[in-house]
Amino acid sequence: MSNRWRAMWNNWMIPTHVVSGGVFLATAIIFLALLITFIKTKPIVQCKKEEINYTKPYTTVSSEIYCGMAKHVLLLLFTFGIWYYIWIYRMTGYTNATENEEYRNPTKKLLLCLFIPFYIIYWTYKTAQRVDKMAAAKGISSDMATLCLILAIFVPIIPPILLQDKMNNIATANDTQYVSTPKGEKVNGATLGTAEELKNFKELLDSGVITQEEFEAKKKQLLGL
């Protein structure tokens, strides 16, 4: 009796290679679904180079380009490569802002990295060159291209960490570089606000609304004399 049940059980069991193939197929479908969803919901990175303007503060790109390093590293480690390829897509779009560099289509570069052996090493090197140029334009020291090329060959998880950290610095510099002149900034011994007020009181003096003494008293008050 036991032999009969054992034979029936063996007939019902799914072969191991079938299970493995099913898991792989399901993983591939989930990966492609997430990737397609991400691409459709991130049109900003597909815009042409001239449409990405880093000279304006607080742009959509400058806010999107920043990614917390702890979050970035965790996603690299625990998403089985999914985040890595999403990051490649994003970085290709963001680095199109590099001056004097031709436009790279994020989707094409992603597909090349997915299906062409070793192309991801070349992509890492060229992207690192662009990041170096973007950093230099912001006055940030950066010379990572050769280092990222070597690391991409031997320790491929390190270059995306280094590049994202540098891009965070670029994004931060971009947002803090353009700060409006504060009211209290001094110009020729007087603040901008004080200079404007003095100009108004001078006009009142010239029109005879106030006397010279009143103007001098107000001038000393504003200048703190």
Short mmCIF file of C-alpha atoms in Angstrom, two decimals:
data_model
loop_
_atom_site.label_atom_id
_atom_site.label_comp_id
_atom_site.label_asym_id
_atom_site.label_seq_id
_atom_site.Cartn_x
_atom_site.Cartn_y
_atom_site.Cartn_z
CA MET A 1 0.00 0.00 0.00
CA SER A 2 2.76 2.40 0.89
CA ASN A 3 4.49 1.71 -2.43
CA ARG A 4 1.28 2.55 -4.25
CA TRP A 5 0.92 5.92 -2.49
CA ARG A 6 4.58 6.65 -3.08
CA ALA A 7 4.15 6.01 -6.79
CA MET A 8 1.08 8.26 -6.93
CA TRP A 9 2.94 11.00 -5.08
CA ASN A 10 5.85 10.79 -7.51
CA ASN A 11 3.43 11.11 -10.42
CA TRP A 12 1.87 14.22 -8.93
CA MET A 13 5.14 15.96 -8.07
CA ILE A 14 6.16 18.85 -10.32
CA PRO A 15 9.68 18.42 -11.70
CA THR A 16 12.29 20.65 -10.09
CA HIS A 17 13.33 22.26 -13.36
CA VAL A 18 9.71 23.23 -14.01
CA VAL A 19 9.48 24.94 -10.61
CA SER A 20 12.77 26.76 -11.17
CA GLY A 21 11.68 27.90 -14.60
CA GLY A 22 8.37 29.14 -13.24
CA VAL A 23 10.09 31.16 -10.50
CA PHE A 24 12.49 32.70 -13.00
CA LEU A 25 9.67 33.58 -15.38
CA ALA A 26 7.60 35.14 -12.60
CA THR A 27 10.58 37.18 -11.41
CA ALA A 28 11.28 38.38 -14.95
CA ILE A 29 7.65 39.41 -15.46
CA ILE A 30 7.60 41.34 -12.16
CA PHE A 31 10.88 43.04 -13.05
CA LEU A 32 9.66 44.12 -16.48
CA ALA A 33 6.34 45.31 -15.06
CA LEU A 34 8.07 47.45 -12.44
CA LEU A 35 10.49 48.82 -15.01
CA ILE A 36 7.77 49.72 -17.52
CA THR A 37 5.70 51.34 -14.77
CA PHE A 38 8.68 53.38 -13.62
CA ILE A 39 9.52 54.55 -17.15
CA LYS A 40 5.94 55.64 -17.81
CA THR A 41 5.73 57.57 -14.55
CA LYS A 42 9.12 59.32 -14.96
CA PRO A 43 8.89 61.33 -18.20
CA ILE A 44 11.24 63.99 -16.87
CA VAL A 45 14.35 61.89 -17.48
CA GLN A 46 13.50 61.41 -21.14
CA CYS A 47 13.39 65.10 -21.92
CA LYS A 48 16.12 66.40 -24.17
CA LYS A 49 19.29 67.88 -22.82
CA GLU A 50 18.35 71.46 -23.58
CA GLU A 51 15.12 71.07 -21.62
CA ILE A 52 16.98 70.17 -18.41
CA ASN A 53 18.22 73.46 -17.02
CA TYR A 54 20.53 73.27 -14.04
CA THR A 55 20.97 77.03 -13.90
CA LYS A 56 17.58 77.44 -12.24
CA PRO A 57 17.22 76.57 -8.56
CA TYR A 58 14.66 74.14 -7.21
CA THR A 59 13.83 72.60 -10.57
CA THR A 60 12.08 69.24 -10.85
CA VAL A 61 15.32 67.64 -11.92
CA SER A 62 17.34 68.97 -9.01
CA SER A 63 14.80 67.61 -6.55
CA GLU A 64 14.49 64.24 -8.30
CA ILE A 65 18.22 63.75 -8.67
CA TYR A 66 18.80 63.52 -4.91
CA CYS A 67 18.52 60.12 -3.23
CA GLY A 68 19.42 59.41 0.39
CA MET A 69 22.48 57.19 0.54
CA ALA A 70 21.04 54.78 3.12
CA LYS A 71 17.95 54.28 0.96
CA HIS A 72 20.07 53.92 -2.19
CA VAL A 73 22.39 51.29 -0.69
CA LEU A 74 19.51 49.27 0.77
CA LEU A 75 17.70 49.26 -2.56
CA LEU A 76 20.85 48.13 -4.33
CA LEU A 77 21.32 45.27 -1.89
CA PHE A 78 17.78 43.98 -1.46
CA THR A 79 15.94 44.46 -4.77
CA PHE A 80 17.88 41.76 -6.67
CA GLY A 81 19.17 44.23 -9.27
CA ILE A 82 15.83 45.88 -10.03
CA TRP A 83 16.78 49.19 -8.40
CA TYR A 84 20.20 49.10 -10.09
CA TYR A 85 18.63 49.16 -13.55
CA ILE A 86 16.06 51.74 -12.54
CA TRP A 87 18.95 53.87 -11.26
CA ILE A 88 20.78 53.43 -14.59
CA TYR A 89 17.70 54.73 -16.38
CA ARG A 90 17.48 57.73 -14.05
CA MET A 91 21.17 58.56 -14.19
CA THR A 92 21.22 58.45 -17.98
CA GLY A 93 18.50 61.09 -18.05
CA TYR A 94 20.00 63.29 -15.35
CA THR A 95 23.47 63.33 -16.89
CA ASN A 96 22.01 64.63 -20.15
CA ALA A 97 22.34 68.01 -18.42
CA THR A 98 26.12 67.83 -18.91
CA GLU A 99 27.35 70.68 -21.10
CA ASN A 100 28.83 69.89 -24.52
CA GLU A 101 27.71 66.26 -24.40
CA GLU A 102 25.33 64.58 -26.82
CA TYR A 103 21.90 63.44 -25.69
CA ARG A 104 21.60 59.81 -24.56
CA ASN A 105 18.24 58.07 -24.67
CA PRO A 106 17.62 56.51 -21.22
CA THR A 107 15.52 53.64 -22.58
CA LYS A 108 18.10 52.64 -25.18
CA LYS A 109 20.94 52.77 -22.68
CA LEU A 110 18.96 50.67 -20.23
CA LEU A 111 18.25 48.01 -22.84
CA LEU A 112 21.91 47.94 -23.85
CA CYS A 113 22.94 47.46 -20.22
CA LEU A 114 20.38 44.67 -19.85
CA PHE A 115 21.17 42.64 -22.94
CA ILE A 116 24.68 43.51 -24.16
CA PRO A 117 27.43 41.77 -22.14
CA PHE A 118 29.84 44.15 -20.40
CA TYR A 119 28.10 47.23 -21.83
CA ILE A 120 27.24 48.30 -18.29
CA ILE A 121 30.98 48.77 -17.63
CA TYR A 122 31.25 51.16 -20.57
CA TRP A 123 28.08 52.97 -19.46
CA THR A 124 29.50 53.38 -15.95
CA TYR A 125 32.71 54.91 -17.28
CA LYS A 126 30.96 57.37 -19.62
CA THR A 127 28.43 58.32 -16.95
CA ALA A 128 31.21 58.92 -14.43
CA GLN A 129 32.88 61.26 -16.96
CA ARG A 130 29.67 63.25 -17.20
CA VAL A 131 29.27 63.39 -13.45
CA ASP A 132 32.83 64.71 -13.18
CA LYS A 133 31.96 67.48 -15.65
CA MET A 134 28.73 68.34 -13.86
CA ALA A 135 30.57 68.53 -10.55
CA ALA A 136 33.28 70.76 -12.03
CA ALA A 137 30.60 73.11 -13.35
CA LYS A 138 29.36 73.47 -9.77
CA GLY A 139 32.84 74.01 -8.38
CA ILE A 140 32.99 70.54 -6.84
CA SER A 141 36.17 68.50 -7.12
CA SER A 142 35.56 65.17 -8.85
CA ASP A 143 37.73 62.70 -10.76
CA MET A 144 35.92 59.37 -10.57
CA ALA A 145 35.83 58.12 -14.16
CA THR A 146 38.90 55.87 -14.04
CA LEU A 147 38.15 54.66 -10.52
CA CYS A 148 34.56 53.78 -11.45
CA LEU A 149 35.77 51.93 -14.54
CA ILE A 150 38.07 49.72 -12.44
CA LEU A 151 35.46 49.16 -9.74
CA ALA A 152 32.79 48.34 -12.34
CA ILE A 153 34.96 45.44 -13.48
CA PHE A 154 35.86 44.02 -10.06
CA VAL A 155 33.32 45.39 -7.53
CA PRO A 156 30.31 46.53 -9.58
CA ILE A 157 28.16 47.50 -6.59
CA ILE A 158 30.51 50.33 -5.57
CA PRO A 159 30.29 52.71 -8.60
CA PRO A 160 26.55 53.38 -8.23
CA ILE A 161 27.15 54.32 -4.59
CA LEU A 162 30.00 56.69 -5.46
CA LEU A 163 28.14 58.25 -8.38
CA GLN A 164 24.92 58.78 -6.45
CA ASP A 165 26.83 60.40 -3.59
CA LYS A 166 28.46 62.82 -6.04
CA MET A 167 25.11 63.55 -7.70
CA ASN A 168 23.68 64.34 -4.27
CA ASN A 169 26.46 66.88 -3.80
CA ILE A 170 25.68 68.39 -7.20
CA ALA A 171 21.97 68.61 -6.42
CA THR A 172 22.68 70.23 -3.05
CA ALA A 173 25.08 72.73 -4.61
CA ASN A 174 22.48 73.51 -7.25
CA ASP A 175 19.83 74.33 -4.67
CA THR A 176 22.06 76.37 -2.38
CA GLN A 177 24.00 78.26 -5.02
CA TYR A 178 21.14 80.52 -5.98
CA VAL A 179 20.03 82.33 -2.87
CA SER A 180 18.31 85.68 -3.22
CA THR A 181 20.19 88.67 -1.85
CA PRO A 182 19.00 89.20 1.73
CA LYS A 183 17.63 92.54 2.73
CA GLY A 184 20.48 93.08 5.14
CA GLU A 185 23.29 92.59 2.58
CA LYS A 186 25.55 95.67 2.66
CA VAL A 187 26.20 97.75 -0.42
CA ASN A 188 28.61 100.70 0.00
CA GLY A 189 28.09 100.87 3.75
CA ALA A 190 24.32 100.69 3.64
CA THR A 191 21.86 97.84 3.36
CA LEU A 192 19.73 97.45 0.27
CA GLY A 193 16.65 98.19 2.36
CA THR A 194 18.27 101.26 3.91
CA ALA A 195 19.41 102.56 0.53
CA GLU A 196 15.86 102.30 -0.78
CA GLU A 197 14.51 104.18 2.21
CA LEU A 198 17.13 106.90 1.88
CA LYS A 199 16.19 107.27 -1.78
CA ASN A 200 12.55 107.74 -0.81
CA PHE A 201 13.39 110.36 1.84
CA LYS A 202 15.64 112.19 -0.65
CA GLU A 203 12.72 112.43 -3.04
CA LEU A 204 10.60 113.84 -0.22
CA LEU A 205 13.34 116.37 0.51
CA ASP A 206 13.62 117.40 -3.13
CA SER A 207 9.87 117.85 -3.36
CA GLY A 208 9.83 120.01 -0.21
CA VAL A 209 7.75 117.63 1.89
CA ILE A 210 10.46 117.40 4.58
CA THR A 211 13.25 119.78 5.57
CA GLN A 212 16.99 119.27 5.26
CA GLU A 213 17.25 118.80 9.02
CA GLU A 214 14.57 116.15 9.02
CA PHE A 215 16.30 114.36 6.17
CA GLU A 216 19.68 114.44 7.93
CA ALA A 217 18.14 113.14 11.15
CA LYS A 218 16.43 110.29 9.32
CA LYS A 219 19.63 109.51 7.44
CA LYS A 220 21.60 109.19 10.70
CA GLN A 221 18.87 107.00 12.15
CA LEU A 222 18.86 104.63 9.19
CA LEU A 223 22.65 104.42 9.01
CA GLY A 224 23.00 103.98 12.76
CA LEU A 225 25.25 107.02 13.12
#
